[in-house]
Amino acid sequence: MTTPTLPIARLGDRSLFPDLQPRAYLNHAAVSPWSAPVQAATAAVANDYARRGAGVIPTWIQQRARLRAAIAGFIGAETTDIALITNTTRGVTDVALCMSWKPGERVLLFQGEFPANVTPWQQASELFGLSVEMLPLADFVRSPAEGLAALQAALAAGGVRLVAVSAVQFQSGLRMPLAAMADLCHAAGAELFVDGIQAVGAVPLDVREARIDYLSVGGHKWLMGCEGLGFLYVRPERLGELRPRVAGWLSHEDGLRFLMEGAGHLRYDRPIRRTADFIEGGAGNTVGCAALEAAIGLLAQLGPEAVWTHVQAYLDLLEAGLIARGFVSLRSRDPAARSCILSVLPPNPGDVLGLQRELADRGVACSTPDGLLRFAPHWPNHTDEVPFVLDAVDVALGHG
């Protein structure tokens, strides 16, 4: 099967989203709308299965290998470092279950994290006898130096096996200093697990440069794929420390051989693969794989650096307009700590939900995580939208 030629993606051009209803779609931190190429990719899978049934399997096995390679190239990894997963939580859970824990080891988390990067570690602590501790994010909000000092102090107490953090905080949009955190972890004999769903696709992230040990990413936000398909990255040096506790029938070397090569190949003693994809234990999401390949193809045309710069220009204008209207911005003053999220508190914080509904009625899509008003544009958004958004805010506030 050949990869279809993708249309050209252009910053600030939403022509690849012809069916998108909101005039200003600023909710990519929740779910991205499907582009026309993503729709076409999923339709191609459906049509192929409708025509050929099981005959499509070799074709789509090749597509999965292609997707792993595309993901690896996008984050600076190798293909063998990538496993395809259903969502971010699945990647967190797989690592939490497969690590070679020792009773009493400490796991450091952060208060305010999205629950996907908390609950699996809590469950692992009960199963393996671990100690889960929460550090405050407020130190990092004040400054990266303060946050890193607090992390270093917690690590110095000893016994920390793993630190889990989001690359970008879902509430405030704070971008964490991952490379510095990784260095502190490794100096203390600990590992760094990163939930990357609010970063990868719009915020530049190279796993080698950041020295990340594990990265779990769902594909339906900034990667602009569909729900039900994402990826897990495992640093090669950490692979040998994982136990195949989530392995299934497709985790074995030559796992399909007994179905493809005649009699005599059905065995249960084939070794489990020693690549990250050993966690892909059963049939996967073929539609999701096709969608994510198409979405990453568009993003690769632009590059995360260009996307990030484009979105910062949009947010600069929007933030200034909102502050002039009495909003309080949670966006960091340090450009290195910024993401593609702008979260604000309105002049009347008690009516955030009502304000969000008013904006939705006027064609502005945004969200309200934990009582904040969150705007999250992406590469298709144009700065020409900002006056429209601010006008909608004025009307919603009763100033129009």
PDB file of C-alpha atoms in Angstrom, residues 14-189:
ATOM      1  CA  ARG A  14      -8.350  26.210   8.072  1.00  0.00           C
ATOM      2  CA  SER A  15      -9.320  25.164   4.541  1.00  0.00           C
ATOM      3  CA  LEU A  16      -8.513  21.539   5.458  1.00  0.00           C
ATOM      4  CA  PHE A  17     -11.342  21.752   8.014  1.00  0.00           C
ATOM      5  CA  PRO A  18     -14.263  22.656   5.717  1.00  0.00           C
ATOM      6  CA  ASP A  19     -16.949  21.228   8.030  1.00  0.00           C
ATOM      7  CA  LEU A  20     -15.763  22.918  11.229  1.00  0.00           C
ATOM      8  CA  GLN A  21     -18.659  24.918  12.657  1.00  0.00           C
ATOM      9  CA  PRO A  22     -17.193  27.246  15.353  1.00  0.00           C
ATOM     10  CA  ARG A  23     -15.808  30.422  13.825  1.00  0.00           C
ATOM     11  CA  ALA A  24     -12.900  30.293  16.276  1.00  0.00           C
ATOM     12  CA  TYR A  25     -12.049  26.761  17.403  1.00  0.00           C
ATOM     13  CA  LEU A  26      -9.857  27.240  20.479  1.00  0.00           C
ATOM     14  CA  ASN A  27     -10.307  23.871  22.133  1.00  0.00           C
ATOM     15  CA  HIS A  28      -7.444  21.748  20.843  1.00  0.00           C
ATOM     16  CA  ALA A  29      -6.370  21.064  24.428  1.00  0.00           C
ATOM     17  CA  ALA A  30      -9.583  19.026  24.743  1.00  0.00           C
ATOM     18  CA  VAL A  31     -10.239  17.385  21.355  1.00  0.00           C
ATOM     19  CA  SER A  32      -9.054  18.505  17.934  1.00  0.00           C
ATOM     20  CA  PRO A  33     -11.502  18.445  15.025  1.00  0.00           C
ATOM     21  CA  TRP A  34     -10.711  16.017  12.227  1.00  0.00           C
ATOM     22  CA  SER A  35      -9.135  17.491   9.127  1.00  0.00           C
ATOM     23  CA  ALA A  36     -10.240  16.420   5.660  1.00  0.00           C
ATOM     24  CA  PRO A  37      -7.104  14.231   5.274  1.00  0.00           C
ATOM     25  CA  VAL A  38      -7.877  12.484   8.568  1.00  0.00           C
ATOM     26  CA  GLN A  39     -11.448  11.877   7.436  1.00  0.00           C
ATOM     27  CA  ALA A  40     -10.188  10.507   4.127  1.00  0.00           C
ATOM     28  CA  ALA A  41      -7.706   8.201   5.866  1.00  0.00           C
ATOM     29  CA  THR A  42     -10.359   6.701   8.115  1.00  0.00           C
ATOM     30  CA  ALA A  43     -12.742   6.284   5.183  1.00  0.00           C
ATOM     31  CA  ALA A  44     -10.029   4.433   3.279  1.00  0.00           C
ATOM     32  CA  VAL A  45      -9.700   1.925   6.123  1.00  0.00           C
ATOM     33  CA  ALA A  46     -13.460   1.429   6.303  1.00  0.00           C
ATOM     34  CA  ASN A  47     -13.710   0.947   2.557  1.00  0.00           C
ATOM     35  CA  ASP A  48     -10.828  -1.521   2.495  1.00  0.00           C
ATOM     36  CA  TYR A  49     -12.329  -3.663   5.265  1.00  0.00           C
ATOM     37  CA  ALA A  50     -15.711  -3.537   3.547  1.00  0.00           C
ATOM     38  CA  ARG A  51     -14.173  -4.847   0.322  1.00  0.00           C
ATOM     39  CA  ARG A  52     -11.596  -7.357   1.539  1.00  0.00           C
ATOM     40  CA  GLY A  53     -12.319  -8.289   5.150  1.00  0.00           C
ATOM     41  CA  ALA A  54      -9.405 -10.193   6.679  1.00  0.00           C
ATOM     42  CA  GLY A  55      -7.472  -9.803   3.455  1.00  0.00           C
ATOM     43  CA  VAL A  56      -6.544  -6.276   4.528  1.00  0.00           C
ATOM     44  CA  ILE A  57      -4.449  -7.405   7.496  1.00  0.00           C
ATOM     45  CA  PRO A  58      -1.005  -7.456   5.798  1.00  0.00           C
ATOM     46  CA  THR A  59      -1.656  -4.010   4.344  1.00  0.00           C
ATOM     47  CA  TRP A  60      -2.481  -2.437   7.670  1.00  0.00           C
ATOM     48  CA  ILE A  61       0.332  -4.206   9.523  1.00  0.00           C
ATOM     49  CA  GLN A  62       2.662  -2.348   7.158  1.00  0.00           C
ATOM     50  CA  GLN A  63       0.810   0.876   7.913  1.00  0.00           C
ATOM     51  CA  ARG A  64       1.426   0.448  11.648  1.00  0.00           C
ATOM     52  CA  ALA A  65       5.139   0.037  11.057  1.00  0.00           C
ATOM     53  CA  ARG A  66       5.071   3.209   8.971  1.00  0.00           C
ATOM     54  CA  LEU A  67       3.227   5.054  11.726  1.00  0.00           C
ATOM     55  CA  ARG A  68       5.729   4.025  14.403  1.00  0.00           C
ATOM     56  CA  ALA A  69       8.509   5.353  12.190  1.00  0.00           C
ATOM     57  CA  ALA A  70       6.659   8.651  11.669  1.00  0.00           C
ATOM     58  CA  ILE A  71       6.085   9.061  15.403  1.00  0.00           C
ATOM     59  CA  ALA A  72       9.708   8.258  16.173  1.00  0.00           C
ATOM     60  CA  GLY A  73      10.925  10.847  13.691  1.00  0.00           C
ATOM     61  CA  PHE A  74       8.564  13.440  15.129  1.00  0.00           C
ATOM     62  CA  ILE A  75       9.959  13.153  18.670  1.00  0.00           C
ATOM     63  CA  GLY A  76      13.597  12.240  17.985  1.00  0.00           C
ATOM     64  CA  ALA A  77      13.336   8.539  18.816  1.00  0.00           C
ATOM     65  CA  GLU A  78      13.908   5.203  17.058  1.00  0.00           C
ATOM     66  CA  THR A  79      11.086   3.086  15.679  1.00  0.00           C
ATOM     67  CA  THR A  80      11.806   0.300  18.186  1.00  0.00           C
ATOM     68  CA  ASP A  81      11.223   2.786  21.028  1.00  0.00           C
ATOM     69  CA  ILE A  82       7.565   3.297  20.064  1.00  0.00           C
ATOM     70  CA  ALA A  83       4.462   1.321  21.003  1.00  0.00           C
ATOM     71  CA  LEU A  84       0.960   2.118  19.795  1.00  0.00           C
ATOM     72  CA  ILE A  85      -1.566   2.489  22.623  1.00  0.00           C
ATOM     73  CA  THR A  86      -5.215   3.427  22.986  1.00  0.00           C
ATOM     74  CA  ASN A  87      -4.684   6.588  25.038  1.00  0.00           C
ATOM     75  CA  THR A  88      -2.387   8.366  27.477  1.00  0.00           C
ATOM     76  CA  THR A  89      -3.794   6.518  30.475  1.00  0.00           C
ATOM     77  CA  ARG A  90      -3.032   3.183  28.850  1.00  0.00           C
ATOM     78  CA  GLY A  91       0.626   4.130  28.502  1.00  0.00           C
ATOM     79  CA  VAL A  92       0.849   5.275  32.114  1.00  0.00           C
ATOM     80  CA  THR A  93      -0.829   2.089  33.319  1.00  0.00           C
ATOM     81  CA  ASP A  94       1.377  -0.171  31.197  1.00  0.00           C
ATOM     82  CA  VAL A  95       4.571   1.326  32.590  1.00  0.00           C
ATOM     83  CA  ALA A  96       3.192   1.375  36.138  1.00  0.00           C
ATOM     84  CA  LEU A  97       2.391  -2.337  35.907  1.00  0.00           C
ATOM     85  CA  CYS A  98       5.551  -3.384  34.094  1.00  0.00           C
ATOM     86  CA  MET A  99       8.241  -1.619  36.112  1.00  0.00           C
ATOM     87  CA  SER A 100      10.415  -3.864  38.277  1.00  0.00           C
ATOM     88  CA  TRP A 101       9.391  -2.223  41.535  1.00  0.00           C
ATOM     89  CA  LYS A 102      10.780  -2.896  44.983  1.00  0.00           C
ATOM     90  CA  PRO A 103       8.528  -2.443  48.032  1.00  0.00           C
ATOM     91  CA  GLY A 104       8.940   0.926  49.688  1.00  0.00           C
ATOM     92  CA  GLU A 105      10.190   2.776  46.605  1.00  0.00           C
ATOM     93  CA  ARG A 106       8.937   6.334  46.312  1.00  0.00           C
ATOM     94  CA  VAL A 107       6.992   7.827  43.399  1.00  0.00           C
ATOM     95  CA  LEU A 108       6.839  11.627  43.176  1.00  0.00           C
ATOM     96  CA  LEU A 109       3.794  13.243  41.556  1.00  0.00           C
ATOM     97  CA  PHE A 110       2.512  16.825  41.438  1.00  0.00           C
ATOM     98  CA  GLN A 111      -0.603  18.302  42.977  1.00  0.00           C
ATOM     99  CA  GLY A 112      -2.800  19.635  40.171  1.00  0.00           C
ATOM    100  CA  GLU A 113      -1.763  17.034  37.575  1.00  0.00           C
ATOM    101  CA  PHE A 114      -4.398  15.591  35.269  1.00  0.00           C
ATOM    102  CA  PRO A 115      -5.656  12.351  36.925  1.00  0.00           C
ATOM    103  CA  ALA A 116      -4.384  10.199  34.042  1.00  0.00           C
ATOM    104  CA  ASN A 117      -0.893  10.714  35.450  1.00  0.00           C
ATOM    105  CA  VAL A 118      -1.916  10.086  39.060  1.00  0.00           C
ATOM    106  CA  THR A 119      -4.435   7.256  39.327  1.00  0.00           C
ATOM    107  CA  PRO A 120      -2.273   4.488  37.746  1.00  0.00           C
ATOM    108  CA  TRP A 121       0.603   5.283  40.111  1.00  0.00           C
ATOM    109  CA  GLN A 122      -1.754   5.163  43.073  1.00  0.00           C
ATOM    110  CA  GLN A 123      -2.946   1.741  41.942  1.00  0.00           C
ATOM    111  CA  ALA A 124       0.637   0.563  41.460  1.00  0.00           C
ATOM    112  CA  SER A 125       1.482   1.731  44.974  1.00  0.00           C
ATOM    113  CA  GLU A 126      -1.188  -0.569  46.410  1.00  0.00           C
ATOM    114  CA  LEU A 127      -0.131  -3.483  44.232  1.00  0.00           C
ATOM    115  CA  PHE A 128       3.635  -3.202  44.756  1.00  0.00           C
ATOM    116  CA  GLY A 129       3.853  -1.525  48.172  1.00  0.00           C
ATOM    117  CA  LEU A 130       5.129   1.852  46.962  1.00  0.00           C
ATOM    118  CA  SER A 131       5.013   5.295  48.551  1.00  0.00           C
ATOM    119  CA  VAL A 132       3.271   7.944  46.432  1.00  0.00           C
ATOM    120  CA  GLU A 133       3.985  11.559  47.370  1.00  0.00           C
ATOM    121  CA  MET A 134       2.596  14.789  45.910  1.00  0.00           C
ATOM    122  CA  LEU A 135       4.792  17.833  45.351  1.00  0.00           C
ATOM    123  CA  PRO A 136       3.318  21.311  44.806  1.00  0.00           C
ATOM    124  CA  LEU A 137       3.289  22.764  41.301  1.00  0.00           C
ATOM    125  CA  ALA A 138       3.264  26.235  42.841  1.00  0.00           C
ATOM    126  CA  ASP A 139       7.061  26.169  43.127  1.00  0.00           C
ATOM    127  CA  PHE A 140       7.373  25.796  39.350  1.00  0.00           C
ATOM    128  CA  VAL A 141       4.727  28.460  38.783  1.00  0.00           C
ATOM    129  CA  ARG A 142       6.845  30.968  40.718  1.00  0.00           C
ATOM    130  CA  SER A 143       9.977  30.034  38.770  1.00  0.00           C
ATOM    131  CA  PRO A 144      11.659  26.970  37.255  1.00  0.00           C
ATOM    132  CA  ALA A 145      14.571  27.438  39.658  1.00  0.00           C
ATOM    133  CA  GLU A 146      12.292  27.202  42.707  1.00  0.00           C
ATOM    134  CA  GLY A 147      10.518  24.174  41.331  1.00  0.00           C
ATOM    135  CA  LEU A 148      13.754  22.388  40.517  1.00  0.00           C
ATOM    136  CA  ALA A 149      15.144  23.153  43.963  1.00  0.00           C
ATOM    137  CA  ALA A 150      12.059  21.646  45.581  1.00  0.00           C
ATOM    138  CA  LEU A 151      12.314  18.568  43.370  1.00  0.00           C
ATOM    139  CA  GLN A 152      16.005  18.177  44.174  1.00  0.00           C
ATOM    140  CA  ALA A 153      15.244  18.332  47.899  1.00  0.00           C
ATOM    141  CA  ALA A 154      12.585  15.625  47.547  1.00  0.00           C
ATOM    142  CA  LEU A 155      14.966  13.437  45.557  1.00  0.00           C
ATOM    143  CA  ALA A 156      17.770  13.957  48.100  1.00  0.00           C
ATOM    144  CA  ALA A 157      15.663  12.276  50.775  1.00  0.00           C
ATOM    145  CA  GLY A 158      16.390   9.017  48.928  1.00  0.00           C
ATOM    146  CA  GLY A 159      14.423   6.040  47.709  1.00  0.00           C
ATOM    147  CA  VAL A 160      12.764   7.747  44.715  1.00  0.00           C
ATOM    148  CA  ARG A 161      12.323   5.377  41.798  1.00  0.00           C
ATOM    149  CA  LEU A 162      10.203   7.548  39.518  1.00  0.00           C
ATOM    150  CA  VAL A 163       8.968  11.106  39.015  1.00  0.00           C
ATOM    151  CA  ALA A 164       5.829  11.522  36.875  1.00  0.00           C
ATOM    152  CA  VAL A 165       4.876  14.883  35.386  1.00  0.00           C
ATOM    153  CA  SER A 166       2.997  16.399  32.464  1.00  0.00           C
ATOM    154  CA  ALA A 167       5.073  18.193  29.862  1.00  0.00           C
ATOM    155  CA  VAL A 168       2.417  20.922  29.899  1.00  0.00           C
ATOM    156  CA  GLN A 169      -0.035  21.410  32.746  1.00  0.00           C
ATOM    157  CA  PHE A 170      -3.613  21.075  31.526  1.00  0.00           C
ATOM    158  CA  GLN A 171      -5.002  23.846  33.743  1.00  0.00           C
ATOM    159  CA  SER A 172      -2.504  26.672  33.433  1.00  0.00           C
ATOM    160  CA  GLY A 173      -0.581  25.704  30.297  1.00  0.00           C
ATOM    161  CA  LEU A 174       2.679  25.795  32.265  1.00  0.00           C
ATOM    162  CA  ARG A 175       5.480  24.121  30.319  1.00  0.00           C
ATOM    163  CA  MET A 176       7.719  22.093  32.593  1.00  0.00           C
ATOM    164  CA  PRO A 177      11.577  22.128  32.392  1.00  0.00           C
ATOM    165  CA  LEU A 178      11.803  18.460  31.435  1.00  0.00           C
ATOM    166  CA  ALA A 179      15.504  18.228  30.611  1.00  0.00           C
ATOM    167  CA  ALA A 180      16.502  19.789  33.931  1.00  0.00           C
ATOM    168  CA  MET A 181      14.041  17.550  35.770  1.00  0.00           C
ATOM    169  CA  ALA A 182      15.447  14.493  34.002  1.00  0.00           C
ATOM    170  CA  ASP A 183      18.990  15.429  34.990  1.00  0.00           C
ATOM    171  CA  LEU A 184      17.987  15.732  38.650  1.00  0.00           C
ATOM    172  CA  CYS A 185      16.140  12.411  38.500  1.00  0.00           C
ATOM    173  CA  HIS A 186      19.009  10.552  36.895  1.00  0.00           C
ATOM    174  CA  ALA A 187      21.565  12.011  39.302  1.00  0.00           C
ATOM    175  CA  ALA A 188      19.443  10.588  42.128  1.00  0.00           C
ATOM    176  CA  GLY A 189      18.974   7.204  40.450  1.00  0.00           C
TER     177      GLY A 189
END
